[in-house]
CSV table of C-alpha atoms in Angstrom, one decimal:
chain,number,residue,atom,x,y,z
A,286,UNK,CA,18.3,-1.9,14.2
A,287,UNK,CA,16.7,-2.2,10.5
A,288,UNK,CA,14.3,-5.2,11.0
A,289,UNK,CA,13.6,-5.7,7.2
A,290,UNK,CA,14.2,-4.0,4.0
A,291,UNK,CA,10.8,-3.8,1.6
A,292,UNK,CA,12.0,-3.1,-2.0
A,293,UNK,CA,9.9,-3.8,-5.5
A,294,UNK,CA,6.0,-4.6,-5.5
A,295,UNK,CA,4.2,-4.8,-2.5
A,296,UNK,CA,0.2,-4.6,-3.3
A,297,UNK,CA,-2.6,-3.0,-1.2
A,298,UNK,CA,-5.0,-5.8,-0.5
A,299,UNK,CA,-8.3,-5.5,-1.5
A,300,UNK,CA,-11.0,-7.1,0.9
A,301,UNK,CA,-13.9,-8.6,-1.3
A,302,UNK,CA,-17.2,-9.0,0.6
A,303,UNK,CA,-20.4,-11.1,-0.2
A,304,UNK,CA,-23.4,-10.3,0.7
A,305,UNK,CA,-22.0,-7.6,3.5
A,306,UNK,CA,-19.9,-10.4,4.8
A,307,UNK,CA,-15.9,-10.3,4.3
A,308,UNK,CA,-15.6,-13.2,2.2
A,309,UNK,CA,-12.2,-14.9,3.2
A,310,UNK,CA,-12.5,-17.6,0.5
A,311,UNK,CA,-12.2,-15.0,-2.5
A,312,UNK,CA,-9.5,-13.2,0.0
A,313,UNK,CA,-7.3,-16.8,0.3
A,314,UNK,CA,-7.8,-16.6,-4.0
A,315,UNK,CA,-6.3,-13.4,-4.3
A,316,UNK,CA,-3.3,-13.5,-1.9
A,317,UNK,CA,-2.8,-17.0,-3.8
A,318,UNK,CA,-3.0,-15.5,-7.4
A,319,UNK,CA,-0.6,-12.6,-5.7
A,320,UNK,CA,2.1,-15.2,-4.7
A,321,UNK,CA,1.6,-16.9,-7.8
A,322,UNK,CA,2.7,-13.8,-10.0
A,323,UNK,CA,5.9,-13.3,-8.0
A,324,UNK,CA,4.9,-10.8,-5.7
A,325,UNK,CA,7.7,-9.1,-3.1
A,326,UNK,CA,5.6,-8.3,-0.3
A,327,UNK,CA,2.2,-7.9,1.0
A,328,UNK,CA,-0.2,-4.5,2.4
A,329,UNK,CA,-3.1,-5.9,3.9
A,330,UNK,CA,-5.3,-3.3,5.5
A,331,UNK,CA,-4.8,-0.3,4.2
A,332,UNK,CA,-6.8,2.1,2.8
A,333,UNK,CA,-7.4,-0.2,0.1
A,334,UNK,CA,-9.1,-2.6,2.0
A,335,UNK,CA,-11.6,-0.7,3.6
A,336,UNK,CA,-10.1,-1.1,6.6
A,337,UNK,CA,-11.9,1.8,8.2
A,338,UNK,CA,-15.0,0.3,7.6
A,339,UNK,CA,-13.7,-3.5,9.1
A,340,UNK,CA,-14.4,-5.2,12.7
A,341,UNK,CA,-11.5,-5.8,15.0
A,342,UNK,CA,-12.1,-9.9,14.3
A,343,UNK,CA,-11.8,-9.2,10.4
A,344,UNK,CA,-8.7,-7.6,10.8
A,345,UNK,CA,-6.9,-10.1,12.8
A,346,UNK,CA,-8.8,-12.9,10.1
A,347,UNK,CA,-7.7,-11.1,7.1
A,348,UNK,CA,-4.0,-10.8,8.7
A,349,UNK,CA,-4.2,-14.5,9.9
A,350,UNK,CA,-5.0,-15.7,6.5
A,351,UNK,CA,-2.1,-13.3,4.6
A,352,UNK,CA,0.3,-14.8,7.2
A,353,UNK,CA,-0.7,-18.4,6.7
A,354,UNK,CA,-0.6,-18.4,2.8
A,355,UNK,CA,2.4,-16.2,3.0
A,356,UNK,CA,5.0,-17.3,5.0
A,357,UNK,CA,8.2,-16.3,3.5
A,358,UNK,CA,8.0,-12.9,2.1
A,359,UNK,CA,7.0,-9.9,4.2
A,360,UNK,CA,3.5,-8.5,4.8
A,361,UNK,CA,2.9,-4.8,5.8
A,362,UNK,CA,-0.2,-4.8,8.0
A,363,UNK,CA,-1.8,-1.4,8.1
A,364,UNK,CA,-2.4,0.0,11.9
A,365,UNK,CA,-2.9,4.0,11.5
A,366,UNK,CA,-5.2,6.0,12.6
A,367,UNK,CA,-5.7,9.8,13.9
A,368,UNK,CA,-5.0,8.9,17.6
A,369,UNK,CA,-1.8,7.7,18.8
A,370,UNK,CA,-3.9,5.6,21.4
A,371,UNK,CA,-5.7,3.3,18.6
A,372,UNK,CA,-2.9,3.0,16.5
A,373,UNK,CA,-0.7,1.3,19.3
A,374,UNK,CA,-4.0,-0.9,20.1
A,375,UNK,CA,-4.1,-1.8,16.5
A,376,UNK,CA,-0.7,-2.7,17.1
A,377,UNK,CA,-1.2,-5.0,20.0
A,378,UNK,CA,-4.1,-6.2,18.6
A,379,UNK,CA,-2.1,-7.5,15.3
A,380,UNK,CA,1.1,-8.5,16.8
A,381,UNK,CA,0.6,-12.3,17.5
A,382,UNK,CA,-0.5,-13.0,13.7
A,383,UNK,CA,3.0,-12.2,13.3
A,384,UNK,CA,3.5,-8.9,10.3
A,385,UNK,CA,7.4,-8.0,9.9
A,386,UNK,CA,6.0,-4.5,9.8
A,387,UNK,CA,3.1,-1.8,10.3
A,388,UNK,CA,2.0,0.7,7.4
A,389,UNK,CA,0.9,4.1,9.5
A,390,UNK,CA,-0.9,6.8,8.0
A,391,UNK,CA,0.3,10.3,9.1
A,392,UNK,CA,-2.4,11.4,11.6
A,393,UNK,CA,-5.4,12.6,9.7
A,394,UNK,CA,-8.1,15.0,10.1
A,395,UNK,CA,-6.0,16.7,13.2
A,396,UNK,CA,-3.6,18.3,11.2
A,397,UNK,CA,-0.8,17.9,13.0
A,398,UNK,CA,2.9,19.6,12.8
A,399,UNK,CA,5.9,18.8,11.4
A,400,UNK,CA,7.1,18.1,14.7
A,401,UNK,CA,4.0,16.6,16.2
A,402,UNK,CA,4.2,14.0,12.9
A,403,UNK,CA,7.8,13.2,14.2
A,404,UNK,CA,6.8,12.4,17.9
A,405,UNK,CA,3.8,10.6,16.5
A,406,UNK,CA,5.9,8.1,14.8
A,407,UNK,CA,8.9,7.8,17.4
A,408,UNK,CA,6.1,7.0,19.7
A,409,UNK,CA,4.7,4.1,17.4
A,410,UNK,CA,7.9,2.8,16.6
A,411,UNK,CA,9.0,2.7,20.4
A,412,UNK,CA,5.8,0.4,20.7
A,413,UNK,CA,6.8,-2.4,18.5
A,414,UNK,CA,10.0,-3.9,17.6
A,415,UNK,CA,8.4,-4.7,13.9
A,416,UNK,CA,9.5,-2.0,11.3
A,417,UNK,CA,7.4,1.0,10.6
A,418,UNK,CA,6.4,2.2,7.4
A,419,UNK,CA,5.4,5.8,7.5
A,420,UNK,CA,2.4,6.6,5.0
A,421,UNK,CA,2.3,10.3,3.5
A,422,UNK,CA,-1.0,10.5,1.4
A,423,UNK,CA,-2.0,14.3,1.8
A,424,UNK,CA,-5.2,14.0,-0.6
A,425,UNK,CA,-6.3,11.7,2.3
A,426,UNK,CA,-5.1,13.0,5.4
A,427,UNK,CA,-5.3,16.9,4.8
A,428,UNK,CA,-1.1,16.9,6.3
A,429,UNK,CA,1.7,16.9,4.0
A,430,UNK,CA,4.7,15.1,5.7
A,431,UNK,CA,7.5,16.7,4.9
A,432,UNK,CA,11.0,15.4,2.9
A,433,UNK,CA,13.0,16.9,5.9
A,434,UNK,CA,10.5,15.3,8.5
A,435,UNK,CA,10.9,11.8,6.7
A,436,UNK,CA,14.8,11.9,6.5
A,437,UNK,CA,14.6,13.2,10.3
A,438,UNK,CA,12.9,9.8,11.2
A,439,UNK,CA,14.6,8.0,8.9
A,440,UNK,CA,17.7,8.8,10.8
A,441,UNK,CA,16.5,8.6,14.4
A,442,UNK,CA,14.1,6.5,14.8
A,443,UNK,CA,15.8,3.3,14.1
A,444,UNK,CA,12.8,1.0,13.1
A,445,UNK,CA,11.4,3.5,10.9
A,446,UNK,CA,12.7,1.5,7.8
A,447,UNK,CA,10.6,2.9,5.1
A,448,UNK,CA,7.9,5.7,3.5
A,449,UNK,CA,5.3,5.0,1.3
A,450,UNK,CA,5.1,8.4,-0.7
A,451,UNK,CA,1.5,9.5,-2.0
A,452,UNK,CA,2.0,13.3,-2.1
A,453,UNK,CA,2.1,13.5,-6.1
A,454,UNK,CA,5.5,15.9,-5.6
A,455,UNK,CA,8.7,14.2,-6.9
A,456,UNK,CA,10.9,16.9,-5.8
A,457,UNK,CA,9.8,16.5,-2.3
A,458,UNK,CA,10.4,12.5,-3.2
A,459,UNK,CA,13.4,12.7,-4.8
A,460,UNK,CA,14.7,14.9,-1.8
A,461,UNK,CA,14.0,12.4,0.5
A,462,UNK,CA,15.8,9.6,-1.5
A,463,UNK,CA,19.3,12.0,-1.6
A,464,UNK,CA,19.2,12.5,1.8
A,465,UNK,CA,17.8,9.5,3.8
A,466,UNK,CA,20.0,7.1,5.1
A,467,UNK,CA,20.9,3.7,3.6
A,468,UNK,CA,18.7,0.9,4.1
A,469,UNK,CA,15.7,3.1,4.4
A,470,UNK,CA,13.3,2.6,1.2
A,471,UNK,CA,11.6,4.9,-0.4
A,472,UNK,CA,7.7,3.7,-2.2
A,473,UNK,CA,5.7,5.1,-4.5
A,474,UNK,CA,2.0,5.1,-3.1
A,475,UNK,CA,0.8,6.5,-6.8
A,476,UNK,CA,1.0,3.7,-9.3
A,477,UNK,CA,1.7,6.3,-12.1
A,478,UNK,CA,4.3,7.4,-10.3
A,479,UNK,CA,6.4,4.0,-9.5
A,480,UNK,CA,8.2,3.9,-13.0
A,481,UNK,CA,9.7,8.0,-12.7
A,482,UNK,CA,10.3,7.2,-9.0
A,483,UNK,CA,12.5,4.6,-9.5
A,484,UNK,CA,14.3,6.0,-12.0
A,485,UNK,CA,15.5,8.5,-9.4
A,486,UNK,CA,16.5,6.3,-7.4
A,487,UNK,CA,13.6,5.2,-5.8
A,488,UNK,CA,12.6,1.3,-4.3
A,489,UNK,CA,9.9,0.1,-5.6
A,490,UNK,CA,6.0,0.8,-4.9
A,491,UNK,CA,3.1,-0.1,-2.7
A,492,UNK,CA,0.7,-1.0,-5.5
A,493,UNK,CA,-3.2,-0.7,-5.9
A,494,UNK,CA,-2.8,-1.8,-10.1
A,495,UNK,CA,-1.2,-5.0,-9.0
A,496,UNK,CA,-3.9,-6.5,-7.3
A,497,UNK,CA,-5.1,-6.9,-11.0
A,498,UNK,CA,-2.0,-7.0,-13.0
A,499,UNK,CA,0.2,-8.5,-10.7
A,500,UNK,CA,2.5,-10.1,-13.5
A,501,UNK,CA,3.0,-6.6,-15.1
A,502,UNK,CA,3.5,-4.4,-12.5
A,503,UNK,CA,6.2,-7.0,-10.8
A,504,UNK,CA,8.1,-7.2,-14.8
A,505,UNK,CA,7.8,-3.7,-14.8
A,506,UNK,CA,9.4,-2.8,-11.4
A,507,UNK,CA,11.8,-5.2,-11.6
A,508,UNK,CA,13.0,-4.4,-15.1
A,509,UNK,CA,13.7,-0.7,-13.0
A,510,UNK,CA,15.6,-2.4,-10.6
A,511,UNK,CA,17.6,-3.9,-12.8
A,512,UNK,CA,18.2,-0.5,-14.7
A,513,UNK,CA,16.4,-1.9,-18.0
A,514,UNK,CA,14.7,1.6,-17.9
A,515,UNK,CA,13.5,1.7,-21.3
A,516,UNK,CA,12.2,-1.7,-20.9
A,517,UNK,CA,10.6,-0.5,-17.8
A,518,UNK,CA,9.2,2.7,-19.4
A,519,UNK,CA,7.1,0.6,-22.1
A,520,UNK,CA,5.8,-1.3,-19.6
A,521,UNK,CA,5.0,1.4,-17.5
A,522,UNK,CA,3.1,2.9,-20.6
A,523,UNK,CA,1.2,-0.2,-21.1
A,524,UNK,CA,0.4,0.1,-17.7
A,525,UNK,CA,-0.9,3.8,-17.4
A,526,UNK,CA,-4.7,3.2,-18.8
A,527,UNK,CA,-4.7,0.9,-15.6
A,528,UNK,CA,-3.1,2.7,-13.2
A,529,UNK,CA,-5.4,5.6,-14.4
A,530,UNK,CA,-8.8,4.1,-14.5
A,531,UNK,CA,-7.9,2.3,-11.3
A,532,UNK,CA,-9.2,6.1,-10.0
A,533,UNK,CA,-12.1,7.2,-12.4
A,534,UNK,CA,-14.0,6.8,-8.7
A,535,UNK,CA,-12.5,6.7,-5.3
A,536,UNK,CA,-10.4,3.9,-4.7
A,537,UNK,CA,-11.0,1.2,-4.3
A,538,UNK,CA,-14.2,1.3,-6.3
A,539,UNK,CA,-12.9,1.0,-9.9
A,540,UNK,CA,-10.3,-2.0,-8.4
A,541,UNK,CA,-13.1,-4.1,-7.0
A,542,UNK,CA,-14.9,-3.5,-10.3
A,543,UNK,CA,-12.2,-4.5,-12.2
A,544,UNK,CA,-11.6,-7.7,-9.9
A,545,UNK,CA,-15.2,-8.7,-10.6
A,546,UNK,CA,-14.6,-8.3,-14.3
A,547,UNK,CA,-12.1,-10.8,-14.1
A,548,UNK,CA,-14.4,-13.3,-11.9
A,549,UNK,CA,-12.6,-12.7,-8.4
A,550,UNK,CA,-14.4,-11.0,-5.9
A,551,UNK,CA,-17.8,-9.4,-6.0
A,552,UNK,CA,-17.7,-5.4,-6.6
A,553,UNK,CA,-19.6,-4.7,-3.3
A,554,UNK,CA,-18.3,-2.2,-1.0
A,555,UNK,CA,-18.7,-0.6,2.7
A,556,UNK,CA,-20.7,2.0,3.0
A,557,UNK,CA,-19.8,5.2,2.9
A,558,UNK,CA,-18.8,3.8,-0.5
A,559,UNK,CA,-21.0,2.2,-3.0
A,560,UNK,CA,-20.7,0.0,-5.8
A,561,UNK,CA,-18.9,0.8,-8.9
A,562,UNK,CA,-21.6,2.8,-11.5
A,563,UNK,CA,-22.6,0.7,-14.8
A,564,UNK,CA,-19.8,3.1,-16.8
A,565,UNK,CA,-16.7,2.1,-14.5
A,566,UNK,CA,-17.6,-1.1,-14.5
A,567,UNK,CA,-17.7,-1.0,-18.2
A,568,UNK,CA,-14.1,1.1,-18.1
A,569,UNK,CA,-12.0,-1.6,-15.6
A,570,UNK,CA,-13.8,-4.0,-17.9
A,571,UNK,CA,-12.5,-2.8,-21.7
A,572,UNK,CA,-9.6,-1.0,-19.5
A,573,UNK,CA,-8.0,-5.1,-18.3
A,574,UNK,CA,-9.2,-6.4,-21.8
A,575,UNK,CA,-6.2,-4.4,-23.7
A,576,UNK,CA,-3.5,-5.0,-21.0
């Protein structure tokens, strides 16, 4: 059974830190500002938030909070990993802070089949009773998931309600929007993309932008779904010098720059990554004064 169905803007939490701390009162300002802009759903701890570089107690914390402040429209908590082992910890780990469903990355680094990608997430989704959102983001993981893969566990796996499509390839997209069943939603993961994939048919889009344009990118996605396309093209052209310079550095680098131009968070980062240079943070800075 379909536990939920995620369509429109969901956005890819950023965590701010202070001073190599997570700083949970500039997290409660931006889930707040989120809501506040209309906001479908919520992706906390996903590759947006650092999450590889957060303790287990953060985690639950940043999930706790999101839950709290957001109690009435769906949150996405990110749980994937390369090992089927961790990811079901994660899993058990999350489950009493109460997401409607888990974001899972296709199994990076191992490289795994088209087939072992299909076990992987039958054996997730048999773990949890929460829907499962399968991530394809090959520029991350090195594995391409494949249309015919998705649609496969689409169709079987009945808790497998949605993808969240970063591969850059709109055939492959657009194949799995003809043939995967109804009720499963298909999501851009490429905020340049969200506008083209919804006019084929598409849902809506797991959103990096939106954590700093959060008005726009919700008026523009909605105008899709109402099939006000031209209205949703010039927004989505206002949008693009964003949704480009979002990526000038490894994400999310530019985004935290830019939410320290606008007085939210602090740009720090986790190492491996580093703080945003002086010329991105000069970019997000001219980049959000002309939205």
């Amino acid at each position: 059974m379909k536990t939920i169905v995620l369509k429109g803007c969901g956005t890819a939490l950023a965590t701010p830190f202070r001073d190599g701390k997570v700083d949970y009162a500039a997290y409660r300002k931006l889930v707040e500002r989120q809501l506040a802009a209309g906001i479908h759903f919520l992706v906390p701890l996903g590759s947006t938030a650092e999450t590889p570089c957060l303790e287990d107690d953060e985690r639950c914390e940043l999930l706790k909070i999101a839950r709290e402040l957001c109690p009435d429209r769906p949150i996405v908590a990110g749980v994937g990993t390369n090992s089927l082992a961790a990811t079901l910890r994660n899993i058990r780990m999350l489950e009493p802070y109460g997401p409607d469903a888990y974001l899972v990355v296709v199994p990076y680094y191992n490289k795994p089949t088209q087939d072992g990608m299909y076990e992987y997430f039958k054996a997730v989704a048999a773990s949890t009773a929460k829907g499962i959102v399968m991530y394809n983001v090959p520029g991350r993981t090195g594995s391409n998931l494949h249309a015919a893969t998705a649609v496969r566990a689409a169709r079987d796996i009945p808790n497998v309600i949605a993808v969240k499509e970063a591969s850059g390839d709109l055939n492959q997209i657009q194949e799995i929007i003809r043939n995967a069943p109804e009720g499963f939603s298909v999501l851009s993961g490429n905020d340049d993309q969200t506008w083209p994939l919804m006019a084929c048919g598409g849902d809506g889009v797991i959103s990096v932008a939106s954590n700093l344009a959060p008005g726009l990118v919700v008026e523009m996605v909605e105008a899709a779904q109402s099939e006000e396309m031209a209205r949703a093209r010039d927004l989505n052209a206002r949008l693009m010098p964003l949704f480009r310079d979002c990526f000038v550095e490894s994400n999310p680098i530019p985004l935290k720059a830019g939410l320290a131009a606008l007085g939210l968070c602090t740009p720090d980062m986790r190492s491996p990554l580093t703080t945003a240079t002086a010329a991105t943070m000069e970019i997000m800075k001219n980049t959000l004064s002309r939205l």
